[in-house]
Amino acid sequence: LCVFTIQIMKTKLGQDFRAIGQSQHISAVSGIHVDRTRTIATIMSTVLAAWGQIIFLQNVGTMNVYGSHMQVGFNAIAAILIGGASVSKAGIRNALVGALLFHSIFVVSPNAGKNLFGDAQLGEFFRASVVYGVIGISLVLHAWKMAGAKKKAE
């Protein structure tokens, strides 16, 4: 999937994706069919997300199709933010490093909970609080940065 992403961004369609992501108005003025390109991007994103959801459900071992989609998005956001991405910019390196670090939290948290609190189950609560904390802190820092940039602009 990473190789596919790198390769598609080297094509004209990938450059159109990048241009539209930066400014839809300038892209339209430049001759890019914005609605058509956004439709293609949405279709590609949906198909890749569907494949990812199917793989996730197979790895979990149960086909909980009604509620498990909510878990995937939360875990993906947490992994990318743990990998060093910002709210406004993320890359493949952030996703790979984040996935490695996020899954290592699952391995470390039971032992950390057992050593810190005397109960491995408390490690699961510790892991959840770390994940929620990373997401919350990154959003607060982004809002703080944007507020500071707004004050400088004034």
Tab-separated table of N, CA and C in Angstrom:
chain	number	residue	atom	x	y	z
A	1	LEU	N	0.826	-1.196	0.000
A	1	LEU	CA	0.000	0.000	0.000
A	1	LEU	C	0.866	1.253	0.000
A	2	CYS	N	1.987	1.191	0.728
A	2	CYS	CA	2.895	2.346	0.736
A	2	CYS	C	3.514	2.549	-0.636
A	3	VAL	N	3.920	1.462	-1.276
A	3	VAL	CA	4.502	1.559	-2.622
A	3	VAL	C	3.459	2.085	-3.604
A	4	PHE	N	2.218	1.627	-3.475
A	4	PHE	CA	1.138	2.122	-4.336
A	4	PHE	C	0.951	3.625	-4.145
A	5	THR	N	0.982	4.076	-2.899
A	5	THR	CA	0.812	5.502	-2.626
A	5	THR	C	1.951	6.316	-3.227
A	6	ILE	N	3.164	5.833	-3.057
A	6	ILE	CA	4.315	6.545	-3.622
A	6	ILE	C	4.224	6.599	-5.139
A	7	GLN	N	3.853	5.480	-5.754
A	7	GLN	CA	3.794	5.429	-7.218
A	7	GLN	C	2.665	6.296	-7.770
A	8	ILE	N	1.522	6.287	-7.129
A	8	ILE	CA	0.406	7.078	-7.669
A	8	ILE	C	0.673	8.570	-7.525
A	9	MET	N	1.426	8.979	-6.495
A	9	MET	CA	1.722	10.394	-6.337
A	9	MET	C	2.713	10.900	-7.383
A	10	LYS	N	3.371	9.991	-8.085
A	10	LYS	CA	4.282	10.384	-9.162
A	10	LYS	C	3.561	10.571	-10.494
A	11	THR	N	2.302	10.177	-10.569
A	11	THR	CA	1.546	10.298	-11.805
A	11	THR	C	0.844	11.655	-11.862
A	12	LYS	N	0.240	11.937	-12.998
A	12	LYS	CA	-0.517	13.192	-13.148
A	12	LYS	C	-1.686	13.229	-12.180
A	13	LEU	N	-2.352	12.089	-12.008
A	13	LEU	CA	-3.469	12.030	-11.070
A	13	LEU	C	-3.001	12.352	-9.648
A	14	GLY	N	-1.853	11.821	-9.250
A	14	GLY	CA	-1.313	12.113	-7.926
A	14	GLY	C	-0.957	13.576	-7.758
A	15	GLN	N	-0.413	14.178	-8.798
A	15	GLN	CA	-0.094	15.607	-8.733
A	15	GLN	C	-1.373	16.440	-8.659
A	16	ASP	N	-2.404	15.973	-9.344
A	16	ASP	CA	-3.707	16.646	-9.241
A	16	ASP	C	-4.255	16.536	-7.820
A	17	PHE	N	-4.102	15.356	-7.197
A	17	PHE	CA	-4.526	15.189	-5.805
A	17	PHE	C	-3.826	16.212	-4.918
A	18	ARG	N	-2.520	16.330	-5.077
A	18	ARG	CA	-1.739	17.247	-4.251
A	18	ARG	C	-2.162	18.704	-4.485
A	19	ALA	N	-2.352	19.055	-5.758
A	19	ALA	CA	-2.737	20.438	-6.080
A	19	ALA	C	-4.106	20.780	-5.511
A	20	ILE	N	-5.046	19.869	-5.642
A	20	ILE	CA	-6.395	20.115	-5.122
A	20	ILE	C	-6.378	20.174	-3.601
A	21	GLY	N	-5.524	19.373	-2.976
A	21	GLY	CA	-5.401	19.421	-1.520
A	21	GLY	C	-4.864	20.746	-1.027
A	22	GLN	N	-4.036	21.395	-1.825
A	22	GLN	CA	-3.489	22.690	-1.419
A	22	GLN	C	-4.477	23.821	-1.669
A	23	SER	N	-5.114	23.824	-2.859
A	23	SER	CA	-6.083	24.883	-3.151
A	23	SER	C	-6.994	24.430	-4.290
A	24	GLN	N	-8.262	24.283	-3.988
A	24	GLN	CA	-9.219	23.857	-5.012
A	24	GLN	C	-9.429	24.958	-6.043
A	25	HIS	N	-9.456	26.184	-5.606
A	25	HIS	CA	-9.708	27.297	-6.533
A	25	HIS	C	-8.566	27.428	-7.540
A	26	ILE	N	-7.345	27.430	-7.082
A	26	ILE	CA	-6.206	27.555	-7.993
A	26	ILE	C	-6.122	26.346	-8.911
A	27	SER	N	-6.461	25.162	-8.401
A	27	SER	CA	-6.460	23.959	-9.243
A	27	SER	C	-7.481	24.081	-10.364
A	28	ALA	N	-8.662	24.585	-10.042
A	28	ALA	CA	-9.696	24.754	-11.066
A	28	ALA	C	-9.262	25.772	-12.108
A	29	VAL	N	-8.636	26.858	-11.667
A	29	VAL	CA	-8.147	27.873	-12.591
A	29	VAL	C	-7.029	27.307	-13.474
A	30	SER	N	-6.254	26.367	-12.932
A	30	SER	CA	-5.154	25.756	-13.676
A	30	SER	C	-5.624	24.731	-14.700
A	31	GLY	N	-6.903	24.403	-14.691
A	31	GLY	CA	-7.435	23.475	-15.682
A	31	GLY	C	-7.669	22.072	-15.169
A	32	ILE	N	-7.550	21.860	-13.877
A	32	ILE	CA	-7.791	20.538	-13.293
A	32	ILE	C	-9.283	20.412	-13.013
A	33	HIS	N	-9.855	19.302	-13.404
A	33	HIS	CA	-11.270	19.032	-13.128
A	33	HIS	C	-11.382	18.611	-11.657
A	34	VAL	N	-11.691	19.567	-10.808
A	34	VAL	CA	-11.650	19.354	-9.362
A	34	VAL	C	-12.677	18.317	-8.916
A	35	ASP	N	-13.919	18.439	-9.348
A	35	ASP	CA	-14.960	17.503	-8.906
A	35	ASP	C	-14.663	16.075	-9.361
A	36	ARG	N	-14.199	15.931	-10.598
A	36	ARG	CA	-13.877	14.606	-11.124
A	36	ARG	C	-12.720	13.981	-10.336
A	37	THR	N	-11.695	14.771	-10.061
A	37	THR	CA	-10.532	14.264	-9.338
A	37	THR	C	-10.887	13.931	-7.894
A	38	ARG	N	-11.713	14.754	-7.269
A	38	ARG	CA	-12.146	14.454	-5.898
A	38	ARG	C	-12.996	13.193	-5.856
A	39	THR	N	-13.808	12.973	-6.889
A	39	THR	CA	-14.608	11.747	-6.960
A	39	THR	C	-13.704	10.528	-7.073
A	40	ILE	N	-12.681	10.609	-7.921
A	40	ILE	CA	-11.727	9.504	-8.071
A	40	ILE	C	-11.006	9.246	-6.754
A	41	ALA	N	-10.581	10.309	-6.077
A	41	ALA	CA	-9.894	10.158	-4.790
A	41	ALA	C	-10.796	9.510	-3.750
A	42	THR	N	-12.061	9.899	-3.733
A	42	THR	CA	-13.004	9.327	-2.772
A	42	THR	C	-13.250	7.850	-3.049
A	43	ILE	N	-13.383	7.498	-4.313
A	43	ILE	CA	-13.588	6.090	-4.680
A	43	ILE	C	-12.372	5.259	-4.287
A	44	MET	N	-11.178	5.766	-4.623
A	44	MET	CA	-9.955	5.027	-4.275
A	44	MET	C	-9.823	4.876	-2.764
A	45	SER	N	-10.105	5.937	-2.028
A	45	SER	CA	-10.012	5.897	-0.582
A	45	SER	C	-11.005	4.903	0.014
A	46	THR	N	-12.211	4.883	-0.512
A	46	THR	CA	-13.239	3.980	-0.006
A	46	THR	C	-12.879	2.524	-0.273
A	47	VAL	N	-12.374	2.240	-1.462
A	47	VAL	CA	-11.979	0.866	-1.796
A	47	VAL	C	-10.831	0.406	-0.904
A	48	LEU	N	-9.820	1.254	-0.716
A	48	LEU	CA	-8.694	0.887	0.142
A	48	LEU	C	-9.149	0.721	1.586
A	49	ALA	N	-10.046	1.574	2.055
A	49	ALA	CA	-10.566	1.451	3.415
A	49	ALA	C	-11.367	0.155	3.576
A	50	ALA	N	-12.119	-0.218	2.548
A	50	ALA	CA	-12.890	-1.473	2.603
A	50	ALA	C	-11.958	-2.674	2.691
A	51	TRP	N	-10.900	-2.660	1.909
A	51	TRP	CA	-9.920	-3.756	1.991
A	51	TRP	C	-9.281	-3.804	3.374
A	52	GLY	N	-8.928	-2.654	3.890
A	52	GLY	CA	-8.340	-2.610	5.223
A	52	GLY	C	-9.296	-3.112	6.283
A	53	GLN	N	-10.575	-2.777	6.168
A	53	GLN	CA	-11.576	-3.237	7.134
A	53	GLN	C	-11.745	-4.749	7.053
A	54	ILE	N	-11.743	-5.286	5.849
A	54	ILE	CA	-11.872	-6.744	5.694
A	54	ILE	C	-10.671	-7.449	6.320
A	55	ILE	N	-9.470	-6.929	6.087
A	55	ILE	CA	-8.268	-7.522	6.684
A	55	ILE	C	-8.331	-7.419	8.198
A	56	PHE	N	-8.756	-6.265	8.701
A	56	PHE	CA	-8.872	-6.091	10.153
A	56	PHE	C	-9.858	-7.089	10.747
A	57	LEU	N	-11.010	-7.247	10.136
A	57	LEU	CA	-12.024	-8.164	10.657
A	57	LEU	C	-11.550	-9.608	10.609
A	58	GLN	N	-10.785	-9.960	9.585
A	58	GLN	CA	-10.262	-11.322	9.508
A	58	GLN	C	-9.224	-11.575	10.593
A	59	ASN	N	-8.403	-10.570	10.884
A	59	ASN	CA	-7.373	-10.735	11.904
A	59	ASN	C	-7.954	-10.788	13.304
A	60	VAL	N	-9.052	-10.079	13.530
A	60	VAL	CA	-9.688	-10.112	14.836
A	60	VAL	C	-10.318	-11.487	15.065
A	61	GLY	N	-10.832	-12.095	14.015
A	61	GLY	CA	-11.406	-13.420	14.118
A	61	GLY	C	-12.915	-13.431	14.210
A	62	THR	N	-13.526	-12.278	14.363
A	62	THR	CA	-14.978	-12.199	14.378
A	62	THR	C	-15.411	-11.173	13.351
A	63	MET	N	-16.565	-11.347	12.827
A	63	MET	CA	-17.074	-10.422	11.821
A	63	MET	C	-18.085	-9.485	12.467
A	64	ASN	N	-17.603	-8.594	13.306
A	64	ASN	CA	-18.441	-7.576	13.946
A	64	ASN	C	-18.555	-6.397	12.979
A	65	VAL	N	-19.453	-6.502	12.026
A	65	VAL	CA	-19.518	-5.511	10.962
A	65	VAL	C	-20.276	-4.251	11.363
A	66	TYR	N	-20.985	-4.258	12.478
A	66	TYR	CA	-21.787	-3.099	12.842
A	66	TYR	C	-21.023	-2.061	13.655
A	67	GLY	N	-20.062	-2.467	14.463
A	67	GLY	CA	-19.395	-1.510	15.331
A	67	GLY	C	-17.892	-1.427	15.199
A	68	SER	N	-17.269	-2.378	14.523
A	68	SER	CA	-15.809	-2.406	14.513
A	68	SER	C	-15.203	-1.319	13.645
A	69	HIS	N	-15.966	-0.739	12.745
A	69	HIS	CA	-15.419	0.342	11.930
A	69	HIS	C	-15.061	1.557	12.778
A	70	MET	N	-15.704	1.699	13.914
A	70	MET	CA	-15.383	2.823	14.785
A	70	MET	C	-14.040	2.616	15.472
A	71	GLN	N	-13.688	1.376	15.770
A	71	GLN	CA	-12.405	1.080	16.381
A	71	GLN	C	-11.258	1.355	15.416
A	72	VAL	N	-11.415	1.017	14.164
A	72	VAL	CA	-10.336	1.127	13.194
A	72	VAL	C	-9.921	2.578	13.014
A	73	GLY	N	-10.876	3.460	12.866
A	73	GLY	CA	-10.541	4.867	12.673
A	73	GLY	C	-9.821	5.449	13.865
A	74	PHE	N	-10.279	5.128	15.052
A	74	PHE	CA	-9.648	5.646	16.268
A	74	PHE	C	-8.223	5.127	16.391
A	75	ASN	N	-8.029	3.839	16.156
A	75	ASN	CA	-6.696	3.260	16.246
A	75	ASN	C	-5.768	3.818	15.177
A	76	ALA	N	-6.280	4.044	13.986
A	76	ALA	CA	-5.453	4.593	12.913
A	76	ALA	C	-5.024	6.019	13.239
A	77	ILE	N	-5.929	6.822	13.743
A	77	ILE	CA	-5.594	8.197	14.115
A	77	ILE	C	-4.561	8.201	15.234
A	78	ALA	N	-4.763	7.363	16.233
A	78	ALA	CA	-3.815	7.302	17.342
A	78	ALA	C	-2.437	6.862	16.856
A	79	ALA	N	-2.387	5.870	15.984
A	79	ALA	CA	-1.100	5.378	15.483
A	79	ALA	C	-0.372	6.444	14.682
A	80	ILE	N	-1.081	7.155	13.827
A	80	ILE	CA	-0.427	8.184	13.013
A	80	ILE	C	0.079	9.322	13.892
A	81	LEU	N	-0.703	9.732	14.891
A	81	LEU	CA	-0.263	10.800	15.777
A	81	LEU	C	0.903	10.363	16.653
A	82	ILE	N	0.895	9.119	17.113
A	82	ILE	CA	2.017	8.599	17.891
A	82	ILE	C	3.267	8.537	17.012
A	83	GLY	N	3.082	8.318	15.722
A	83	GLY	CA	4.204	8.251	14.790
A	83	GLY	C	4.814	9.597	14.461
A	84	GLY	N	4.263	10.672	14.990
A	84	GLY	CA	4.873	11.972	14.806
A	84	GLY	C	4.180	12.865	13.800
A	85	ALA	N	3.042	12.466	13.294
A	85	ALA	CA	2.320	13.306	12.346
A	85	ALA	C	1.659	14.461	13.084
A	86	SER	N	1.421	15.527	12.356
A	86	SER	CA	0.673	16.631	12.935
A	86	SER	C	-0.772	16.520	12.470
A	87	VAL	N	-1.604	17.407	12.965
A	87	VAL	CA	-3.008	17.379	12.582
A	87	VAL	C	-3.160	17.730	11.103
A	88	SER	N	-2.273	18.571	10.595
A	88	SER	CA	-2.403	19.039	9.215
A	88	SER	C	-1.520	18.312	8.221
A	89	LYS	N	-0.536	17.520	8.659
A	89	LYS	CA	0.364	16.853	7.719
A	89	LYS	C	0.795	15.508	8.269
A	90	ALA	N	0.674	14.479	7.434
A	90	ALA	CA	1.102	13.135	7.802
A	90	ALA	C	1.727	12.474	6.580
A	91	GLY	N	2.628	11.559	6.823
A	91	GLY	CA	3.294	10.866	5.728
A	91	GLY	C	3.343	9.366	5.976
A	92	ILE	N	3.912	8.667	5.012
A	92	ILE	CA	4.011	7.212	5.115
A	92	ILE	C	4.902	6.826	6.287
A	93	ARG	N	5.997	7.555	6.475
A	93	ARG	CA	6.905	7.264	7.586
A	93	ARG	C	6.167	7.386	8.919
A	94	ASN	N	5.329	8.409	9.065
A	94	ASN	CA	4.559	8.566	10.301
A	94	ASN	C	3.632	7.382	10.527
A	95	ALA	N	3.020	6.883	9.468
A	95	ALA	CA	2.102	5.746	9.596
A	95	ALA	C	2.842	4.475	10.006
A	96	LEU	N	3.994	4.220	9.396
A	96	LEU	CA	4.742	3.000	9.715
A	96	LEU	C	5.327	3.047	11.128
A	97	VAL	N	5.960	4.161	11.480
A	97	VAL	CA	6.516	4.298	12.828
A	97	VAL	C	5.390	4.264	13.857
A	98	GLY	N	4.291	4.935	13.560
A	98	GLY	CA	3.155	4.956	14.478
A	98	GLY	C	2.543	3.582	14.696
A	99	ALA	N	2.422	2.809	13.624
A	99	ALA	CA	1.879	1.452	13.764
A	99	ALA	C	2.787	0.598	14.635
A	100	LEU	N	4.094	0.724	14.444
A	100	LEU	CA	5.044	-0.027	15.258
A	100	LEU	C	4.951	0.382	16.733
A	101	LEU	N	4.944	1.680	16.996
A	101	LEU	CA	4.861	2.150	18.377
A	101	LEU	C	3.501	1.849	19.016
A	102	PHE	N	2.432	2.015	18.233
A	102	PHE	CA	1.085	1.769	18.761
A	102	PHE	C	0.912	0.308	19.163
A	103	HIS	N	1.397	-0.606	18.323
A	103	HIS	CA	1.260	-2.020	18.662
A	103	HIS	C	2.212	-2.430	19.778
A	104	SER	N	3.329	-1.723	19.903
A	104	SER	CA	4.211	-2.035	21.028
A	104	SER	C	3.568	-1.636	22.353
A	105	ILE	N	2.687	-0.637	22.331
A	105	ILE	CA	1.955	-0.276	23.550
A	105	ILE	C	1.092	-1.451	24.010
A	106	PHE	N	0.504	-2.198	23.065
A	106	PHE	CA	-0.316	-3.357	23.421
A	106	PHE	C	0.526	-4.451	24.084
A	107	VAL	N	1.789	-4.568	23.668
A	107	VAL	CA	2.667	-5.587	24.238
A	107	VAL	C	3.171	-5.168	25.616
A	108	VAL	N	3.502	-3.882	25.755
A	108	VAL	CA	4.125	-3.387	26.981
A	108	VAL	C	3.107	-3.109	28.084
A	109	SER	N	1.896	-2.675	27.719
A	109	SER	CA	0.950	-2.200	28.741
A	109	SER	C	0.560	-3.237	29.799
A	110	PRO	N	0.354	-4.523	29.480
A	110	PRO	CA	0.027	-5.450	30.582
A	110	PRO	C	1.161	-5.571	31.601
A	111	ASN	N	2.414	-5.642	31.115
A	111	ASN	CA	3.532	-5.734	32.053
A	111	ASN	C	3.705	-4.434	32.826
A	112	ALA	N	3.505	-3.305	32.168
A	112	ALA	CA	3.603	-2.019	32.859
A	112	ALA	C	2.525	-1.910	33.919
A	113	GLY	N	1.325	-2.334	33.590
A	113	GLY	CA	0.244	-2.306	34.570
A	113	GLY	C	0.506	-3.218	35.749
A	114	LYS	N	1.077	-4.383	35.454
A	114	LYS	CA	1.379	-5.326	36.534
A	114	LYS	C	2.479	-4.780	37.436
A	115	ASN	N	3.512	-4.167	36.821
A	115	ASN	CA	4.615	-3.638	37.625
A	115	ASN	C	4.248	-2.348	38.356
A	116	LEU	N	3.470	-1.491	37.710
A	116	LEU	CA	3.117	-0.212	38.330
A	116	LEU	C	1.985	-0.329	39.337
A	117	PHE	N	0.959	-1.097	38.963
A	117	PHE	CA	-0.256	-1.124	39.769
A	117	PHE	C	-0.535	-2.479	40.427
A	118	GLY	N	0.229	-3.508	40.061
A	118	GLY	CA	0.008	-4.831	40.635
A	118	GLY	C	-1.066	-5.638	39.935
A	119	ASP	N	-1.633	-5.126	38.843
A	119	ASP	CA	-2.695	-5.826	38.126
A	119	ASP	C	-2.520	-5.581	36.633
A	120	ALA	N	-2.468	-6.674	35.855
A	120	ALA	CA	-2.259	-6.543	34.410
A	120	ALA	C	-3.445	-5.869	33.727
A	121	GLN	N	-4.646	-6.052	34.267
A	121	GLN	CA	-5.826	-5.425	33.667
A	121	GLN	C	-5.751	-3.909	33.757
A	122	LEU	N	-5.150	-3.389	34.794
A	122	LEU	CA	-4.981	-1.944	34.905
A	122	LEU	C	-4.051	-1.416	33.818
A	123	GLY	N	-3.167	-2.278	33.305
A	123	GLY	CA	-2.315	-1.889	32.184
A	123	GLY	C	-3.121	-1.572	30.945
A	124	GLU	N	-4.240	-2.249	30.778
A	124	GLU	CA	-5.120	-1.961	29.638
A	124	GLU	C	-5.734	-0.573	29.776
A	125	PHE	N	-6.138	-0.218	30.972
A	125	PHE	CA	-6.652	1.132	31.204
A	125	PHE	C	-5.544	2.165	31.024
A	126	PHE	N	-4.337	1.816	31.454
A	126	PHE	CA	-3.180	2.691	31.264
A	126	PHE	C	-2.924	2.917	29.777
A	127	ARG	N	-2.997	1.850	28.986
A	127	ARG	CA	-2.789	1.958	27.536
A	127	ARG	C	-3.850	2.853	26.906
A	128	ALA	N	-5.092	2.654	27.289
A	128	ALA	CA	-6.170	3.470	26.725
A	128	ALA	C	-5.989	4.941	27.093
A	129	SER	N	-5.573	5.205	28.325
A	129	SER	CA	-5.374	6.603	28.718
A	129	SER	C	-4.201	7.224	27.975
A	130	VAL	N	-3.167	6.455	27.696
A	130	VAL	CA	-2.038	6.976	26.914
A	130	VAL	C	-2.486	7.309	25.498
A	131	VAL	N	-3.252	6.410	24.891
A	131	VAL	CA	-3.717	6.643	23.519
A	131	VAL	C	-4.642	7.860	23.456
A	132	TYR	N	-5.603	7.918	24.362
A	132	TYR	CA	-6.495	9.087	24.406
A	132	TYR	C	-5.692	10.353	24.680
A	133	GLY	N	-4.719	10.262	25.561
A	133	GLY	CA	-3.900	11.417	25.904
A	133	GLY	C	-3.098	11.931	24.722
A	134	VAL	N	-2.529	11.023	23.932
A	134	VAL	CA	-1.755	11.440	22.757
A	134	VAL	C	-2.647	12.181	21.773
A	135	ILE	N	-3.821	11.665	21.522
A	135	ILE	CA	-4.741	12.330	20.603
A	135	ILE	C	-5.161	13.688	21.162
A	136	GLY	N	-5.528	13.726	22.423
A	136	GLY	CA	-5.949	14.983	23.026
A	136	GLY	C	-4.841	16.028	23.041
A	137	ILE	N	-3.648	15.629	23.430
A	137	ILE	CA	-2.534	16.573	23.488
A	137	ILE	C	-2.191	17.096	22.102
A	138	SER	N	-2.206	16.232	21.099
A	138	SER	CA	-1.878	16.688	19.742
A	138	SER	C	-2.926	17.682	19.230
A	139	LEU	N	-4.184	17.452	19.539
A	139	LEU	CA	-5.215	18.395	19.118
A	139	LEU	C	-5.106	19.725	19.861
A	140	VAL	N	-4.794	19.670	21.158
A	140	VAL	CA	-4.626	20.901	21.931
A	140	VAL	C	-3.416	21.688	21.435
A	141	LEU	N	-2.301	20.987	21.167
A	141	LEU	CA	-1.109	21.675	20.666
A	141	LEU	C	-1.352	22.289	19.295
A	142	HIS	N	-2.113	21.597	18.456
A	142	HIS	CA	-2.432	22.152	17.139
A	142	HIS	C	-3.293	23.406	17.283
A	143	ALA	N	-4.290	23.357	18.150
A	143	ALA	CA	-5.141	24.534	18.351
A	143	ALA	C	-4.335	25.685	18.933
A	144	TRP	N	-3.418	25.386	19.843
A	144	TRP	CA	-2.575	26.405	20.440
A	144	TRP	C	-1.662	27.040	19.394
A	145	LYS	N	-1.101	26.208	18.534
A	145	LYS	CA	-0.230	26.701	17.466
A	145	LYS	C	-1.008	27.591	16.492
A	146	MET	N	-2.203	27.176	16.139
A	146	MET	CA	-3.021	27.971	15.204
A	146	MET	C	-3.447	29.291	15.847
A	147	ALA	N	-3.749	29.290	17.138
A	147	ALA	CA	-4.111	30.521	17.819
A	147	ALA	C	-2.911	31.476	17.875
A	148	GLY	N	-1.716	30.935	18.101
A	148	GLY	CA	-0.512	31.753	18.113
A	148	GLY	C	-0.221	32.339	16.746
A	149	ALA	N	-0.427	31.536	15.704
A	149	ALA	CA	-0.211	32.030	14.340
A	149	ALA	C	-1.234	33.104	13.983
A	150	LYS	N	-2.449	32.965	14.491
A	150	LYS	CA	-3.491	33.957	14.225
A	150	LYS	C	-3.160	35.277	14.914
A	151	LYS	N	-2.624	35.200	16.142
A	151	LYS	CA	-2.246	36.414	16.855
A	151	LYS	C	-1.089	37.131	16.150
A	152	LYS	N	-0.126	36.363	15.611
A	152	LYS	CA	0.996	36.971	14.899
A	152	LYS	C	0.541	37.651	13.614
A	153	ALA	N	-0.476	37.062	12.979
A	153	ALA	CA	-0.979	37.634	11.726
A	153	ALA	C	-1.703	38.955	11.977
A	154	GLU	N	-2.262	39.105	13.154
A	154	GLU	CA	-3.001	40.339	13.478
A	154	GLU	C	-2.047	41.385	13.849
